[in-house]
Short mmCIF file of C-alpha atoms in Angstrom, two decimals:
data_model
loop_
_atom_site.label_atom_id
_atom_site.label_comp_id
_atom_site.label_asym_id
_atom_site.label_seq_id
_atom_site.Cartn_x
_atom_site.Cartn_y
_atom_site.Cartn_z
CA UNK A 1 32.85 24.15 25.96
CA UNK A 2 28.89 24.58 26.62
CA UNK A 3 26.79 27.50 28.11
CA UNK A 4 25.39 28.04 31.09
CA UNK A 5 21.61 27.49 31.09
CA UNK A 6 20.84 30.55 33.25
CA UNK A 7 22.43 33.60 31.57
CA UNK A 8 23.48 31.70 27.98
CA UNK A 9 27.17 32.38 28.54
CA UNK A 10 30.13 30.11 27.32
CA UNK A 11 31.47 28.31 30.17
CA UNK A 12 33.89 25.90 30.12
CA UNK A 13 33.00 22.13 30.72
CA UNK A 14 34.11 18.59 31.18
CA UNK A 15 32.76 15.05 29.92
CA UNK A 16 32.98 12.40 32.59
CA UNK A 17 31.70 8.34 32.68
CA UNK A 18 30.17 7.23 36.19
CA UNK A 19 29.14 4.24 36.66
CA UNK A 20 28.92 3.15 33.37
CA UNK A 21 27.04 6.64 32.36
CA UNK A 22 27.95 10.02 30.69
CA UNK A 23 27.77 13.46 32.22
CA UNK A 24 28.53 17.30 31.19
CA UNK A 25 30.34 18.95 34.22
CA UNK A 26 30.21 22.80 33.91
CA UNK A 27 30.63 25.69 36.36
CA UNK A 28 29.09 29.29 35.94
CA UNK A 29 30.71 32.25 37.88
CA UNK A 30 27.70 33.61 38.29
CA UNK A 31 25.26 30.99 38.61
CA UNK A 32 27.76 28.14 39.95
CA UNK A 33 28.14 24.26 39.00
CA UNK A 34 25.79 21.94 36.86
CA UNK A 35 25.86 18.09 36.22
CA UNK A 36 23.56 17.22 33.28
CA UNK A 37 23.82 13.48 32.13
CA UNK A 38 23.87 13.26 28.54
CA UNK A 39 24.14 9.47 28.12
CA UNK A 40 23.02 6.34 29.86
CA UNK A 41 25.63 3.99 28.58
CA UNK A 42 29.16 5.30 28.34
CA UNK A 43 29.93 2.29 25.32
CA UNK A 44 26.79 4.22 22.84
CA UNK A 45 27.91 7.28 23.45
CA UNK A 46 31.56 6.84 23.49
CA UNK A 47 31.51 4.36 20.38
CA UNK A 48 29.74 6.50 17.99
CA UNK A 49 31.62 9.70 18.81
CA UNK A 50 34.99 8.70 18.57
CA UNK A 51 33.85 6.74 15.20
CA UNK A 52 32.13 9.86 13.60
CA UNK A 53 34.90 11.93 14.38
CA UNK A 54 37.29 9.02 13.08
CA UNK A 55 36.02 9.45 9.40
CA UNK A 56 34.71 12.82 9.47
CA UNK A 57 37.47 15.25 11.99
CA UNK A 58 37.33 19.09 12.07
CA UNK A 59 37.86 20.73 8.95
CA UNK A 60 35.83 18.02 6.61
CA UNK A 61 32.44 20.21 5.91
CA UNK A 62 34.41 23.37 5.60
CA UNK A 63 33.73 22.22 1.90
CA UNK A 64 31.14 23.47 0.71
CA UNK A 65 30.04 20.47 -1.52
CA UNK A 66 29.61 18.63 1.64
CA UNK A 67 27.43 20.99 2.68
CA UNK A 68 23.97 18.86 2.06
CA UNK A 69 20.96 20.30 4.23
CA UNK A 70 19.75 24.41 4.49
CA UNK A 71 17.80 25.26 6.95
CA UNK A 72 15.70 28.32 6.19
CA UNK A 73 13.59 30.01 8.86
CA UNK A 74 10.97 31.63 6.64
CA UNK A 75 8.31 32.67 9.35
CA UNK A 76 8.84 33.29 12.88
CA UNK A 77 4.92 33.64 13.63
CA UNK A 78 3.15 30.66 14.71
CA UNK A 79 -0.97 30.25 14.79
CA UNK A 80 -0.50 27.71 17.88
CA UNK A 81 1.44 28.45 20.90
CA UNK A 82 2.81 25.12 22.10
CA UNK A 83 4.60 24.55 25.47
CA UNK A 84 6.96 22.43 23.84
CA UNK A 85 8.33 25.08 21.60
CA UNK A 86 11.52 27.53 21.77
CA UNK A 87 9.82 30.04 19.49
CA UNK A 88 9.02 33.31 21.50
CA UNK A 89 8.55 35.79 18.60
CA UNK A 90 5.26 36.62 16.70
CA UNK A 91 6.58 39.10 14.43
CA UNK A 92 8.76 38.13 11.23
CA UNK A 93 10.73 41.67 11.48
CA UNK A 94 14.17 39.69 12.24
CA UNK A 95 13.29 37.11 9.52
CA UNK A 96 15.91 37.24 6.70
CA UNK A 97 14.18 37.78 3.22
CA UNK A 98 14.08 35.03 0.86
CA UNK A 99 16.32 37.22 -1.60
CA UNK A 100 18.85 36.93 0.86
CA UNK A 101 19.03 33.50 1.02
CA UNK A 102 18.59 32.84 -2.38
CA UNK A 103 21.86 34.64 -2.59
CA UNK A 104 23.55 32.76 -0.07
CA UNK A 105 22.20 29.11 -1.76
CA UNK A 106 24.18 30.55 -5.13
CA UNK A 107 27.59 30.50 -3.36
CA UNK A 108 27.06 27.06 -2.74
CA UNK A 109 27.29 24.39 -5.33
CA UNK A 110 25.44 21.91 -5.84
CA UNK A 111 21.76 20.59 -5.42
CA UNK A 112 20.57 21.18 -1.46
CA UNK A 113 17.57 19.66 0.79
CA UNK A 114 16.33 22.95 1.46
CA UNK A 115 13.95 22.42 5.09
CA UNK A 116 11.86 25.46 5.33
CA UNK A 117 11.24 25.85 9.47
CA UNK A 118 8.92 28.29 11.70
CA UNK A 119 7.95 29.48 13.87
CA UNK A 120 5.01 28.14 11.51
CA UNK A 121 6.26 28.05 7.90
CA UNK A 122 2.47 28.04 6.33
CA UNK A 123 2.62 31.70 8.00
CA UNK A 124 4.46 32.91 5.13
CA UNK A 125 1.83 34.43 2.78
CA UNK A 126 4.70 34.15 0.01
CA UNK A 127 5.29 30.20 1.03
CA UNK A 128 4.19 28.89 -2.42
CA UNK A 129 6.44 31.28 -4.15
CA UNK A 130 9.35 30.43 -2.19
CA UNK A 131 9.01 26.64 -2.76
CA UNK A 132 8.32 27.23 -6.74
CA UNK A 133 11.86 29.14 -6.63
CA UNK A 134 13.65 26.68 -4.95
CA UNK A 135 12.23 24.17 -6.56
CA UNK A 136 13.28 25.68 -10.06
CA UNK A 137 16.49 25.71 -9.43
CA UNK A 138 16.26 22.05 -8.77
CA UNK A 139 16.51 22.06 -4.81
CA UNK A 140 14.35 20.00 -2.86
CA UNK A 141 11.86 21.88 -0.34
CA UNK A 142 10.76 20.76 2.46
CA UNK A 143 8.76 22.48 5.16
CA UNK A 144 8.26 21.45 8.93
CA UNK A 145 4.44 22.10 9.94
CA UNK A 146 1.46 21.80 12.45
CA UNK A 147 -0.44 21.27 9.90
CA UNK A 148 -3.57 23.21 10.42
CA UNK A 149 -3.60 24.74 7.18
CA UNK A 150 -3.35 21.92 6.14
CA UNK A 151 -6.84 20.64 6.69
CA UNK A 152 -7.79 23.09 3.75
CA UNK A 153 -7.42 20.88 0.59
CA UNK A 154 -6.90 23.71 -1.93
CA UNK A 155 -3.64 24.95 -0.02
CA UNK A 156 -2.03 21.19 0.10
CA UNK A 157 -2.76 21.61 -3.87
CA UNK A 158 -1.20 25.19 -3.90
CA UNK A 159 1.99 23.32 -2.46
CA UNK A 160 2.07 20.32 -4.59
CA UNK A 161 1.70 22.59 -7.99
CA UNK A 162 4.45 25.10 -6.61
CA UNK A 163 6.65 21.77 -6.50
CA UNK A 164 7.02 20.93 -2.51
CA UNK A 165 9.35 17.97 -2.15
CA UNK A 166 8.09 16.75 0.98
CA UNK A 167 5.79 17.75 3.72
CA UNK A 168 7.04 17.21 8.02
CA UNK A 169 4.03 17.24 10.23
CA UNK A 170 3.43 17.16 13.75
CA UNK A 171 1.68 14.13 15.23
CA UNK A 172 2.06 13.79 18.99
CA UNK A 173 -0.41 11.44 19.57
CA UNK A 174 -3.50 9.91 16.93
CA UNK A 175 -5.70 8.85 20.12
CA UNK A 176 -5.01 10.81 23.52
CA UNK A 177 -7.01 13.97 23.86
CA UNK A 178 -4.68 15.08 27.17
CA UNK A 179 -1.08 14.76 25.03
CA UNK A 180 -2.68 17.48 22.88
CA UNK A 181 -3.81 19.41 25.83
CA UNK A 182 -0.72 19.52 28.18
CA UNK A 183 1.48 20.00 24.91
CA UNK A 184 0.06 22.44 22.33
CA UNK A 185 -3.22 23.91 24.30
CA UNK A 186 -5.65 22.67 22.17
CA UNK A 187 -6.74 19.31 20.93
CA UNK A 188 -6.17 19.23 17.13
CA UNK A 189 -6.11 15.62 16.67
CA UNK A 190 -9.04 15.76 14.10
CA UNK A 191 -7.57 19.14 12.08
CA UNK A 192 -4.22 16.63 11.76
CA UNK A 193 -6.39 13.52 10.55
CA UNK A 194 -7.91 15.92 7.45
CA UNK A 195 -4.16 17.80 6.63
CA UNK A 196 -2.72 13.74 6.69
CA UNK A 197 -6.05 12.47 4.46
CA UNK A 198 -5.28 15.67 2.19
CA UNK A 199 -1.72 14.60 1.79
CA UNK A 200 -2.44 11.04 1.22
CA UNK A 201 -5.41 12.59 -1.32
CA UNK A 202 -2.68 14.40 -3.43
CA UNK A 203 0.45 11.88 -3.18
CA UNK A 204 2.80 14.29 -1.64
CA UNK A 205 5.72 12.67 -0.22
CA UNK A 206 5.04 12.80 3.98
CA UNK A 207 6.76 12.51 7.29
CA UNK A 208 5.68 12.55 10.55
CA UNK A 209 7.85 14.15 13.18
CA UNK A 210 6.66 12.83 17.09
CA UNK A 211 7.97 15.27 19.30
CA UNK A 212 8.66 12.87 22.69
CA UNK A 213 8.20 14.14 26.02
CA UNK A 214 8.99 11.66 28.86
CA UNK A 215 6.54 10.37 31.27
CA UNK A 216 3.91 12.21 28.80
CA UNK A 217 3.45 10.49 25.80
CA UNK A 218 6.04 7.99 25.45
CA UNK A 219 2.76 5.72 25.18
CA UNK A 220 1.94 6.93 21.42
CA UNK A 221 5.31 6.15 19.92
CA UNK A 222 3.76 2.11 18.66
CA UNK A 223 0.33 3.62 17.33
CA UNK A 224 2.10 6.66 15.47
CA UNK A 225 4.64 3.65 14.36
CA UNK A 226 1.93 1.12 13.09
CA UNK A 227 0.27 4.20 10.77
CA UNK A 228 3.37 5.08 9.37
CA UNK A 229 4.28 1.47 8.58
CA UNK A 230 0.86 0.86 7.44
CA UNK A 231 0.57 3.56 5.03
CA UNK A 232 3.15 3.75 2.29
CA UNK A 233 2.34 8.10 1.52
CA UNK A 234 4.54 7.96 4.64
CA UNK A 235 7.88 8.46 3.75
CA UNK A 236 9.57 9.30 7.14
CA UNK A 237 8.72 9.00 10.85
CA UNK A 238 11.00 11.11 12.88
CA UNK A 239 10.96 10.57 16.76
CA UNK A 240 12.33 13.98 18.00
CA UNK A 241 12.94 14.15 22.09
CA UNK A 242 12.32 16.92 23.86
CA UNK A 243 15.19 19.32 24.64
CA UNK A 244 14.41 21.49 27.90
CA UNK A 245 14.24 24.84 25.61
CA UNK A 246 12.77 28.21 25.14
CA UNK A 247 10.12 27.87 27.50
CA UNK A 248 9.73 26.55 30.76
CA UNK A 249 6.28 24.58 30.72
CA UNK A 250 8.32 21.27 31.14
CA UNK A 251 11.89 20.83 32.80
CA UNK A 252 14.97 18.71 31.52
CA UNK A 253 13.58 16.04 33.91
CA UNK A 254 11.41 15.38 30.59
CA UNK A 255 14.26 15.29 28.33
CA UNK A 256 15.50 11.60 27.32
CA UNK A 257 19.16 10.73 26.29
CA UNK A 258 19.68 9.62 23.13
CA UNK A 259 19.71 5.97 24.28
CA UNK A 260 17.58 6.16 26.37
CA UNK A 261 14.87 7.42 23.41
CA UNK A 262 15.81 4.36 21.32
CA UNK A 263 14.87 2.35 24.10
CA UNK A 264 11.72 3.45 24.49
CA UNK A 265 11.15 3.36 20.78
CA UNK A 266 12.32 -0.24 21.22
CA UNK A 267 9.99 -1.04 23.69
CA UNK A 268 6.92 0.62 22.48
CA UNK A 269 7.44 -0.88 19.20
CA UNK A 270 8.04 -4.71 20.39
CA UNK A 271 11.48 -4.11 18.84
CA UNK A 272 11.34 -3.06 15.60
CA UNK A 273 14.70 -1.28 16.18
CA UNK A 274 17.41 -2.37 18.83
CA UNK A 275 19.84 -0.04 20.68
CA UNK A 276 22.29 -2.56 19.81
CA UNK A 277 21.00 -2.33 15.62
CA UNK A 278 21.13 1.36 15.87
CA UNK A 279 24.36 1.65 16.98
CA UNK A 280 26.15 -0.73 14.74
CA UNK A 281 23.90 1.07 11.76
CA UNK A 282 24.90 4.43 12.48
CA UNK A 283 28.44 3.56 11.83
CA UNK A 284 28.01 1.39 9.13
CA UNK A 285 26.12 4.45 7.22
CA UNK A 286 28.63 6.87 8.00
CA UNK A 287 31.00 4.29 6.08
CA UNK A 288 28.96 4.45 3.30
CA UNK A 289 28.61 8.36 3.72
CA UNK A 290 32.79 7.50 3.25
CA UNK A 291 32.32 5.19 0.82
CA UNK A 292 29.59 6.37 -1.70
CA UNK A 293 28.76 9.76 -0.76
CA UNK A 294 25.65 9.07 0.93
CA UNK A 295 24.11 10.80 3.68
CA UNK A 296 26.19 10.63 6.99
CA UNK A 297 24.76 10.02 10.51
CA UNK A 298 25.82 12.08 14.05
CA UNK A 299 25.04 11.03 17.44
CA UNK A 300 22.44 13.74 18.13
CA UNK A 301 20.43 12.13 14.32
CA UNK A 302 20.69 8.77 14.17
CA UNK A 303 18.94 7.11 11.12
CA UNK A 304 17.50 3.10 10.50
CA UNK A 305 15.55 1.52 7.87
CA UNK A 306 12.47 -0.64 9.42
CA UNK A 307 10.55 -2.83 7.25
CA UNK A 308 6.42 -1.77 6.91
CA UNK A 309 5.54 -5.82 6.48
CA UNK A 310 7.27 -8.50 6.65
CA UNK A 311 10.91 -7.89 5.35
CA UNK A 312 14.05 -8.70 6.84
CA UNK A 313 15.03 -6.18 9.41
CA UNK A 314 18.02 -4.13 8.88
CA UNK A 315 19.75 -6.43 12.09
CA UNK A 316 18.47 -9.75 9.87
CA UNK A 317 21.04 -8.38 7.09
CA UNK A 318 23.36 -6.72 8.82
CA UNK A 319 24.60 -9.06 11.52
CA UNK A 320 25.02 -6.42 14.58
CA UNK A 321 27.69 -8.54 15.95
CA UNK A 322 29.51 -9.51 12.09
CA UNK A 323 29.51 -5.82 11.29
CA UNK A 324 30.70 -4.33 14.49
CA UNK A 325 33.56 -6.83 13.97
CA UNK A 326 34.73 -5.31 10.44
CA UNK A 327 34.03 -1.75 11.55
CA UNK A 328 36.00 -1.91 14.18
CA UNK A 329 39.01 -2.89 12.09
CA UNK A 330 37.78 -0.20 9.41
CA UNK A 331 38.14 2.44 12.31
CA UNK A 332 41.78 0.78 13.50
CA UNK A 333 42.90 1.06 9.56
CA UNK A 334 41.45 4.31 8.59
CA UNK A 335 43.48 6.90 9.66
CA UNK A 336 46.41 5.39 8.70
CA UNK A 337 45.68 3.51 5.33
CA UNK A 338 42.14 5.18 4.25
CA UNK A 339 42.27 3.63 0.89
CA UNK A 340 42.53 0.27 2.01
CA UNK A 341 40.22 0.35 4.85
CA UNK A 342 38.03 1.61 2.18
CA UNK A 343 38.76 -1.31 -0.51
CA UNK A 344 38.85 -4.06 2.11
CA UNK A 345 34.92 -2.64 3.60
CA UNK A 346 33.60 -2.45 0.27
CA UNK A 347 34.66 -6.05 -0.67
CA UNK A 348 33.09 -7.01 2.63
CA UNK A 349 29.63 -5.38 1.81
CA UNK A 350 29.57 -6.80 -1.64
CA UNK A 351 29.82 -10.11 -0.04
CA UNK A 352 27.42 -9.67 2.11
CA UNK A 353 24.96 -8.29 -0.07
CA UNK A 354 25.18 -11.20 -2.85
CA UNK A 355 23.81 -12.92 0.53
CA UNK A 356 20.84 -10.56 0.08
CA UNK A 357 20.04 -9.99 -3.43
CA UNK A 358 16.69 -8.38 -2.06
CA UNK A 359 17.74 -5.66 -0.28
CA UNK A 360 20.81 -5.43 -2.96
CA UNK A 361 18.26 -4.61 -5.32
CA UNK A 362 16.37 -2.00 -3.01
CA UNK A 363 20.08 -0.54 -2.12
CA UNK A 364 21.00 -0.29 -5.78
CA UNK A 365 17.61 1.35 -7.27
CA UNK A 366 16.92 3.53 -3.98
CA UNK A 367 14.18 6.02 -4.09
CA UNK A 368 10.86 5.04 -4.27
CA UNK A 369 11.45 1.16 -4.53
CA UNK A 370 13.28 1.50 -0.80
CA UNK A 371 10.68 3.14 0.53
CA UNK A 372 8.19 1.30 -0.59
CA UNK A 373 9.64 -1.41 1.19
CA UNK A 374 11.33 0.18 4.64
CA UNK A 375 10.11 3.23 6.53
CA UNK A 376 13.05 5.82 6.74
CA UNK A 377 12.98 6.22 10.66
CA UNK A 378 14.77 8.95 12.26
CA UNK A 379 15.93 9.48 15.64
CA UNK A 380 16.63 12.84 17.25
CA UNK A 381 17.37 15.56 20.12
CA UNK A 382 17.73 18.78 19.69
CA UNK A 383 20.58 20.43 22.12
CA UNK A 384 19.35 22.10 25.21
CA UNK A 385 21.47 24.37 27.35
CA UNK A 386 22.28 21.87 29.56
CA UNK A 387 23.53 19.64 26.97
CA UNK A 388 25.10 21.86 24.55
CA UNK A 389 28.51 20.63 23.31
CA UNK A 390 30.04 23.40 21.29
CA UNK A 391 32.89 21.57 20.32
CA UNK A 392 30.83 19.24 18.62
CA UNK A 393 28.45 21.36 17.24
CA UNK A 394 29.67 23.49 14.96
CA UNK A 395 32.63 21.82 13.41
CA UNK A 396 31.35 18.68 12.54
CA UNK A 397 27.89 19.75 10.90
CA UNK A 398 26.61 18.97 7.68
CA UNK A 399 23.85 21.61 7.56
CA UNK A 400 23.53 25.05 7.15
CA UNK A 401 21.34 27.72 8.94
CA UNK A 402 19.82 30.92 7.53
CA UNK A 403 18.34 32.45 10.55
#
């Protein structure tokens, strides 16, 4: 099932392969037919699906422990107005109060990544208070932001002393004036600079999230790369592509396919990250995610480990061709015999990371040693109309929304 992009109305639809690609067929009675291609090689997309919903079928995050991400839409006001973004509203009247969701965190357990969203999130005069609660309670808050107030060094304090876990911020582009222009209206390349030398200033933990637009500014993707390696504050990059949304500035013939963004992350970057590694990474987390507990990967967030110097790359350890090999058979034995698909991958790691008592060390400390080491890189798309797959959506989700 999907909706049509015209009128928003569930419509019945149909995945297909052509020549070696992936389209969503879907028909409208009131607005007629649509083919939207959704993947450019049949094998990426195919592969991962059919392994994520291998280890992790409908029904599996009706628990709520697995429940590991909240999303909390805290402001709906905004003091840019972007022609990327699907945020219409300036008024926070349909916002739900923070006591509200504060009540809806307490029925369920256990310690949640708590991403506070926007329209603008610093629009929330009671922001501070709101991360000082969560962060109380032991959750770990994280807000998504322009970062123009930013720039103001006594508010980036204000957030660290009220206990912010980690700060997203918008970086399109560090060095072209027009990016800025045709995408948010303005240029605010040098109010970003102070809000990122504030940040660094202060040690709060950073990310940058690129919002990719193609044939725009595909063309920044290696010098936003080459700061975040370069400068260890930065925790995360996150490469998020466009999704034809909200409003109509730009069309879905700016959107990429998820392959197709790794490839041109691959080839602005002189390959620090392969389709190839991606693809054989994204199901070796999700065994871990089976194996350990640890965080789980979907096709639509795709997640990699790239080294800031000199280190191995995550394809130097992890053999793309080796591992593919022994998932494969993990995904043949799993439904079956989950126990011993289980034992016989973990005695296959093990082996392979006495091969690499480096990065054995950096797996088995984590946290600030790994990062110190390898930028967490994140991948991205947002679903559009065209693309929406609500079978896929919903039921196999490991976040919640507060809207």
């Amino acid at each position: 099932r999907s909706i049509c992009p015209e009128c928003k109305k569930t419509v019945s639809a149909e995945i297909v392969e052509e020549q070696g690609a992936v389209f969503m067929l879907k028909d409208c009675p009131q607005h007629g037919p649509y083919k939207v291609r959704i993947a450019k090689y049949a094998w990426h997309y195919r592969g991962l699906h059919t392994f994520y919903q291998t280890l992790f079928p409908k029904g599996y995050y009706a628990d709520p422990l697995r429940k590991k991400i909240v999303f909390y839409h805290c402001s709906s006001r905004c003091n840019m107005a972007c022609n990327v973004c699907f945020s219409h509203k300036d008024s926070d009247s349909t916002v739900l109060p923070f006591s509200e969701c504060e009540r809806l965190l307490d029925t369920l357990p256990g310690i949640k990544d708590i991403h506070l969203l926007g329209g603008e999130p610093t629009m929330n005069e009671d922001l501070c208070m709101i991360i000082a609660r969560l962060s109380r309670k032991g959750h770990k808050p994280t807000i998504y932001t322009n970062g123009l107030k930013l720039a103001d060094k006594d508010y980036v304090m204000a957030l660290k002393r009220a206990g912010i876990h980690h700060v997203n911020i918008g970086i399109d582009s560090f060095s072209d004036k027009e990016v800025y222009m045709r995408m948010r209206g303005q240029d605010v390349r040098s109010i970003k600079q102070r809000a990122l030398e504030n940040l660094r200033r202060f040690d709060v933990s950073t990310g940058i999230v690129d919002s990719v637009v193609q044939h725009l500014n595909e063309h920044s993707i290696g010098e936003i790369m080459e700061y975040s390696r370069r400068n260890r504050y930065i925790r995360k990059i996150s490469f998020r592509g466009y999704s034809a949304m909200g409003k109509k500035y730009f069309s879905s013939d700016h959107e990429f396919t998820m392959d197709a963004l790794i490839e041109a992350i691959q080839r602005h970057t002189r390959e620090v990250l392969t389709l190839e590694e991606m693809y054989m990474y994204q199901r070796l987390i999700n065994v871990f995610g089976v194996l350990y507990g640890t965080e789980q990967s979907c096709y639509m967030k795709q997640y990699l480990r790239v080294p800031r110097r000199h280190q191995k790359k995550i394809r130097d350890i992890f053999p793309p061709d080796v591992f593919n090999r022994q998932l494969d058979v993990f995904q043949d034995r799993y439904p079956d015999s989950p126990e011993a698909a289980k034992k016989e991958m973990r005695s296959f790691v093990r082996r392979y990371l006495a091969k690499n008592p480096g990065f054995a060390l950096l797996v088995k400390v984590g946290g600030p040693l790994l990062n110190h080491e390898y930028l967490y890189t994140e991948i991205a798309m947002f679903y559009s109309p065209y693309t929406l797959d609500l079978d896929i959506m919903g039921p196999r989700c490991s976040c919640v929304w507060v809207p």
